[in-house]
Amino acid sequence: MATLAVIAAAAAGAGAYAWQPSIDALPERPVPAVNQAQLAQGARIAAQGDCMVCHTSAHGKPYAGGLPLKTPFGTIYSTNITPDTATGIGSWSLAAFERAMRSGVSRDGHLLYPAFPYAHFTRG
Ligand code: HEC
């Protein structure tokens, strides 16, 4: 009985570690007016970070994900990071994006596998 209690406590602890609180999606449109300077800066950072190489599958739409990455634990597919609000990260707030980039936690709270090199983006 005591063993079961210890296992249950350990499982609950692991669950709490493996799942962080979700961050709300942004409210429905309208999308804020595009700031051209900010857009250019983002494009430059995306190019420097080489985000496209992982987030684009062979013959796929740029940044739409689906590239298979083989790991010792199985194949991980890169995600869609286009501004599409349904399939991409268009409804993510800055807080959600920053948490993913710096801490490797998706907007819904699940931990991202370090095939996504978030550990390289933790210093600002
Ligand atoms: C080495 C390959 C690689 C590079 C380079 C890379 N990513 Fe990723 N990224 C991934 C993988 C794989 C995942 C999915 C991880 C998972 O599902 O556990 C991911 C997940 C993400 C997520 C979380 C999306 C979600 O729906 O949870 C964001 C945001 C993201 N990447 C943004 C970026 C940005 C911005 C860059 C460039 C600065 C970048 N990534 C560079 C492989 C990469």
PDB file of C-alpha atoms and ligand atoms in Angstrom:
ATOM      1  CA  MET A   1       0.000   0.000   0.000  1.00  0.00           C
ATOM      2  CA  ALA A   2       2.772   2.397   0.944  1.00  0.00           C
ATOM      3  CA  THR A   3       4.539   1.478  -2.308  1.00  0.00           C
ATOM      4  CA  LEU A   4       1.412   2.375  -4.284  1.00  0.00           C
ATOM      5  CA  ALA A   5       1.188   5.725  -2.512  1.00  0.00           C
ATOM      6  CA  VAL A   6       4.827   6.460  -3.349  1.00  0.00           C
ATOM      7  CA  ILE A   7       4.281   5.507  -7.003  1.00  0.00           C
ATOM      8  CA  ALA A   8       1.140   7.652  -7.189  1.00  0.00           C
ATOM      9  CA  ALA A   9       2.973  10.609  -5.646  1.00  0.00           C
ATOM     10  CA  ALA A  10       5.885  10.180  -8.060  1.00  0.00           C
ATOM     11  CA  ALA A  11       3.520   9.992 -11.032  1.00  0.00           C
ATOM     12  CA  ALA A  12       1.702  13.124  -9.905  1.00  0.00           C
ATOM     13  CA  GLY A  13       5.025  14.908  -9.504  1.00  0.00           C
ATOM     14  CA  ALA A  14       6.188  13.847 -12.955  1.00  0.00           C
ATOM     15  CA  GLY A  15       2.855  14.988 -14.395  1.00  0.00           C
ATOM     16  CA  ALA A  16       3.210  18.382 -12.765  1.00  0.00           C
ATOM     17  CA  TYR A  17       6.747  18.683 -14.101  1.00  0.00           C
ATOM     18  CA  ALA A  18       5.805  17.591 -17.612  1.00  0.00           C
ATOM     19  CA  TRP A  19       2.895  19.983 -17.905  1.00  0.00           C
ATOM     20  CA  GLN A  20       2.962  23.728 -17.347  1.00  0.00           C
ATOM     21  CA  PRO A  21      -0.080  26.041 -17.301  1.00  0.00           C
ATOM     22  CA  SER A  22      -1.467  26.921 -20.723  1.00  0.00           C
ATOM     23  CA  ILE A  23      -1.369  30.527 -21.946  1.00  0.00           C
ATOM     24  CA  ASP A  24      -4.606  31.829 -23.483  1.00  0.00           C
ATOM     25  CA  ALA A  25      -4.817  32.256 -27.246  1.00  0.00           C
ATOM     26  CA  LEU A  26      -5.088  35.817 -28.470  1.00  0.00           C
ATOM     27  CA  PRO A  27      -8.651  37.030 -29.025  1.00  0.00           C
ATOM     28  CA  GLU A  28     -10.005  36.738 -32.579  1.00  0.00           C
ATOM     29  CA  ARG A  29      -8.809  39.229 -35.153  1.00  0.00           C
ATOM     30  CA  PRO A  30      -8.394  42.081 -36.062  1.00  0.00           C
ATOM     31  CA  VAL A  31      -4.698  41.564 -36.494  1.00  0.00           C
ATOM     32  CA  PRO A  32      -2.678  44.596 -35.461  1.00  0.00           C
ATOM     33  CA  ALA A  33      -1.340  46.723 -38.299  1.00  0.00           C
ATOM     34  CA  VAL A  34       2.000  45.382 -39.485  1.00  0.00           C
ATOM     35  CA  ASN A  35       4.988  47.384 -38.448  1.00  0.00           C
ATOM     36  CA  GLN A  36       7.358  47.034 -41.421  1.00  0.00           C
ATOM     37  CA  ALA A  37      10.508  47.619 -39.360  1.00  0.00           C
ATOM     38  CA  GLN A  38       9.481  44.973 -36.823  1.00  0.00           C
ATOM     39  CA  LEU A  39       8.579  42.569 -39.646  1.00  0.00           C
ATOM     40  CA  ALA A  40      12.004  43.049 -41.267  1.00  0.00           C
ATOM     41  CA  GLN A  41      13.739  42.503 -37.929  1.00  0.00           C
ATOM     42  CA  GLY A  42      11.756  39.293 -37.359  1.00  0.00           C
ATOM     43  CA  ALA A  43      12.636  38.028 -40.838  1.00  0.00           C
ATOM     44  CA  ARG A  44      16.301  38.703 -40.152  1.00  0.00           C
ATOM     45  CA  ILE A  45      16.182  36.824 -36.832  1.00  0.00           C
ATOM     46  CA  ALA A  46      14.311  33.896 -38.434  1.00  0.00           C
ATOM     47  CA  ALA A  47      16.993  33.746 -41.152  1.00  0.00           C
ATOM     48  CA  GLN A  48      19.810  33.889 -38.591  1.00  0.00           C
ATOM     49  CA  GLY A  49      18.123  31.224 -36.446  1.00  0.00           C
ATOM     50  CA  ASP A  50      17.695  29.039 -39.517  1.00  0.00           C
ATOM     51  CA  CYS A  51      14.149  28.259 -38.351  1.00  0.00           C
ATOM     52  CA  MET A  52      13.115  27.327 -41.878  1.00  0.00           C
ATOM     53  CA  VAL A  53      15.530  24.407 -42.213  1.00  0.00           C
ATOM     54  CA  CYS A  54      13.658  22.422 -39.551  1.00  0.00           C
ATOM     55  CA  HIS A  55      10.206  23.932 -39.883  1.00  0.00           C
ATOM     56  CA  THR A  56       9.774  23.128 -43.584  1.00  0.00           C
ATOM     57  CA  SER A  57       9.266  19.617 -44.958  1.00  0.00           C
ATOM     58  CA  ALA A  58      10.574  18.542 -48.356  1.00  0.00           C
ATOM     59  CA  HIS A  59       8.525  20.464 -50.945  1.00  0.00           C
ATOM     60  CA  GLY A  60       6.377  21.860 -48.128  1.00  0.00           C
ATOM     61  CA  LYS A  61       5.226  25.419 -47.520  1.00  0.00           C
ATOM     62  CA  PRO A  62       7.934  27.435 -45.728  1.00  0.00           C
ATOM     63  CA  TYR A  63       7.587  27.245 -41.928  1.00  0.00           C
ATOM     64  CA  ALA A  64       4.533  24.923 -42.121  1.00  0.00           C
ATOM     65  CA  GLY A  65       6.420  22.118 -40.338  1.00  0.00           C
ATOM     66  CA  GLY A  66       6.224  18.378 -40.907  1.00  0.00           C
ATOM     67  CA  LEU A  67       9.948  17.683 -41.250  1.00  0.00           C
ATOM     68  CA  PRO A  68      10.700  14.297 -39.631  1.00  0.00           C
ATOM     69  CA  LEU A  69      13.623  14.358 -37.187  1.00  0.00           C
ATOM     70  CA  LYS A  70      14.849  10.955 -36.055  1.00  0.00           C
ATOM     71  CA  THR A  71      15.732  10.695 -32.347  1.00  0.00           C
ATOM     72  CA  PRO A  72      16.620   7.739 -30.098  1.00  0.00           C
ATOM     73  CA  PHE A  73      13.022   7.903 -28.837  1.00  0.00           C
ATOM     74  CA  GLY A  74      11.325   7.877 -32.219  1.00  0.00           C
ATOM     75  CA  THR A  75      10.599  10.379 -34.938  1.00  0.00           C
ATOM     76  CA  ILE A  76       9.639  13.939 -33.975  1.00  0.00           C
ATOM     77  CA  TYR A  77       7.925  16.119 -36.566  1.00  0.00           C
ATOM     78  CA  SER A  78       8.602  19.846 -36.573  1.00  0.00           C
ATOM     79  CA  THR A  79       5.570  22.035 -35.988  1.00  0.00           C
ATOM     80  CA  ASN A  80       3.791  24.630 -38.083  1.00  0.00           C
ATOM     81  CA  ILE A  81       5.043  28.074 -37.068  1.00  0.00           C
ATOM     82  CA  THR A  82       3.285  30.071 -39.795  1.00  0.00           C
ATOM     83  CA  PRO A  83       0.942  32.901 -38.693  1.00  0.00           C
ATOM     84  CA  ASP A  84      -2.079  30.697 -39.475  1.00  0.00           C
ATOM     85  CA  THR A  85      -4.353  30.929 -36.423  1.00  0.00           C
ATOM     86  CA  ALA A  86      -5.779  27.401 -36.820  1.00  0.00           C
ATOM     87  CA  THR A  87      -2.698  25.349 -37.675  1.00  0.00           C
ATOM     88  CA  GLY A  88       0.227  27.662 -36.924  1.00  0.00           C
ATOM     89  CA  ILE A  89       1.101  29.994 -34.079  1.00  0.00           C
ATOM     90  CA  GLY A  90      -0.891  33.042 -35.265  1.00  0.00           C
ATOM     91  CA  SER A  91      -3.005  33.081 -32.118  1.00  0.00           C
ATOM     92  CA  TRP A  92      -0.022  32.928 -29.773  1.00  0.00           C
ATOM     93  CA  SER A  93       0.702  35.903 -27.551  1.00  0.00           C
ATOM     94  CA  LEU A  94       4.232  37.193 -27.178  1.00  0.00           C
ATOM     95  CA  ALA A  95       4.319  35.573 -23.714  1.00  0.00           C
ATOM     96  CA  ALA A  96       3.475  32.156 -25.181  1.00  0.00           C
ATOM     97  CA  PHE A  97       6.027  32.519 -27.970  1.00  0.00           C
ATOM     98  CA  GLU A  98       8.737  33.686 -25.580  1.00  0.00           C
ATOM     99  CA  ARG A  99       8.069  30.780 -23.206  1.00  0.00           C
ATOM    100  CA  ALA A 100       8.378  28.307 -26.086  1.00  0.00           C
ATOM    101  CA  MET A 101      11.578  29.913 -27.347  1.00  0.00           C
ATOM    102  CA  ARG A 102      13.272  30.249 -23.969  1.00  0.00           C
ATOM    103  CA  SER A 103      11.814  27.430 -21.854  1.00  0.00           C
ATOM    104  CA  GLY A 104      10.650  24.853 -24.397  1.00  0.00           C
ATOM    105  CA  VAL A 105       7.013  24.867 -23.300  1.00  0.00           C
ATOM    106  CA  SER A 106       4.250  24.963 -25.907  1.00  0.00           C
ATOM    107  CA  ARG A 107       1.289  27.372 -25.543  1.00  0.00           C
ATOM    108  CA  ASP A 108      -0.955  24.571 -24.261  1.00  0.00           C
ATOM    109  CA  GLY A 109       1.610  23.796 -21.557  1.00  0.00           C
ATOM    110  CA  HIS A 110       3.228  20.607 -22.865  1.00  0.00           C
ATOM    111  CA  LEU A 111       6.992  20.359 -22.835  1.00  0.00           C
ATOM    112  CA  LEU A 112       8.719  20.493 -26.211  1.00  0.00           C
ATOM    113  CA  TYR A 113      11.340  17.936 -27.106  1.00  0.00           C
ATOM    114  CA  PRO A 114      14.830  19.449 -27.337  1.00  0.00           C
ATOM    115  CA  ALA A 115      15.029  18.471 -31.021  1.00  0.00           C
ATOM    116  CA  PHE A 116      13.733  22.062 -31.006  1.00  0.00           C
ATOM    117  CA  PRO A 117      16.933  23.802 -29.894  1.00  0.00           C
ATOM    118  CA  TYR A 118      15.225  26.161 -27.423  1.00  0.00           C
ATOM    119  CA  ALA A 119      18.183  25.820 -25.067  1.00  0.00           C
ATOM    120  CA  HIS A 120      20.112  27.886 -27.611  1.00  0.00           C
ATOM    121  CA  PHE A 121      17.613  30.738 -27.364  1.00  0.00           C
ATOM    122  CA  THR A 122      17.555  31.124 -23.586  1.00  0.00           C
ATOM    123  CA  ARG A 123      19.847  34.111 -23.291  1.00  0.00           C
ATOM    124  CA  GLY A 124      18.512  37.385 -24.469  1.00  0.00           C
TER     125      GLY A 124
HETATM  126  C1  HEC B   1      17.075  21.833 -35.300  1.00  0.00           C
HETATM  127  C2  HEC B   1      15.721  22.006 -35.796  1.00  0.00           C
HETATM  128  C3  HEC B   1      14.947  23.251 -35.383  1.00  0.00           C
HETATM  129  C4  HEC B   1      15.331  24.578 -35.515  1.00  0.00           C
HETATM  130  C5  HEC B   1      16.624  25.126 -36.105  1.00  0.00           C
HETATM  131  C6  HEC B   1      14.213  25.368 -35.022  1.00  0.00           C
HETATM  132  N1  HEC B   1      13.200  24.563 -34.590  1.00  0.00           N
HETATM  133 FE1  HEC B   1      11.450  25.167 -33.773  1.00  0.00          FE
HETATM  134  N2  HEC B   1      10.952  23.229 -33.388  1.00  0.00           N
HETATM  135  C7  HEC B   1      11.632  22.123 -33.862  1.00  0.00           C
HETATM  136  C8  HEC B   1      10.909  20.927 -33.493  1.00  0.00           C
HETATM  137  C9  HEC B   1      11.315  19.482 -33.818  1.00  0.00           C
HETATM  138  C10 HEC B   1       9.775  21.349 -32.765  1.00  0.00           C
HETATM  139  C11 HEC B   1       8.699  20.446 -32.132  1.00  0.00           C
HETATM  140  C12 HEC B   1       9.190  19.934 -30.791  1.00  0.00           C
HETATM  141  C13 HEC B   1       8.153  19.069 -30.121  1.00  0.00           C
HETATM  142  O1  HEC B   1       7.055  18.871 -30.671  1.00  0.00           O
HETATM  143  O2  HEC B   1       8.418  18.576 -29.011  1.00  0.00           O
HETATM  144  C14 HEC B   1       9.833  22.804 -32.723  1.00  0.00           C
HETATM  145  C15 HEC B   1       8.905  23.603 -32.085  1.00  0.00           C
HETATM  146  C16 HEC B   1       8.878  24.990 -32.165  1.00  0.00           C
HETATM  147  C17 HEC B   1       7.865  25.826 -31.555  1.00  0.00           C
HETATM  148  C18 HEC B   1       6.691  25.339 -30.719  1.00  0.00           C
HETATM  149  C19 HEC B   1       5.490  25.204 -31.620  1.00  0.00           C
HETATM  150  C20 HEC B   1       4.307  24.526 -30.972  1.00  0.00           C
HETATM  151  O3  HEC B   1       3.254  24.441 -31.641  1.00  0.00           O
HETATM  152  O4  HEC B   1       4.407  24.087 -29.823  1.00  0.00           O
HETATM  153  C21 HEC B   1       8.153  27.120 -31.884  1.00  0.00           C
HETATM  154  C22 HEC B   1       7.370  28.373 -31.501  1.00  0.00           C
HETATM  155  C23 HEC B   1       9.347  27.090 -32.692  1.00  0.00           C
HETATM  156  N3  HEC B   1       9.768  25.782 -32.831  1.00  0.00           N
HETATM  157  C24 HEC B   1       9.934  28.203 -33.235  1.00  0.00           C
HETATM  158  C25 HEC B   1      11.189  28.190 -33.839  1.00  0.00           C
HETATM  159  C26 HEC B   1      11.885  29.394 -34.269  1.00  0.00           C
HETATM  160  C27 HEC B   1      11.326  30.812 -34.194  1.00  0.00           C
HETATM  161  C28 HEC B   1      13.100  28.982 -34.747  1.00  0.00           C
HETATM  162  C29 HEC B   1      14.237  29.831 -35.296  1.00  0.00           C
HETATM  163  C30 HEC B   1      14.741  30.881 -34.416  1.00  0.00           C
HETATM  164  C31 HEC B   1      13.142  27.529 -34.613  1.00  0.00           C
HETATM  165  N4  HEC B   1      11.975  27.093 -34.076  1.00  0.00           N
HETATM  166  C32 HEC B   1      14.213  26.749 -35.001  1.00  0.00           C
HETATM  167  C33 HEC B   1      12.826  22.136 -34.537  1.00  0.00           C
HETATM  168  C34 HEC B   1      13.599  23.263 -34.808  1.00  0.00           C
END
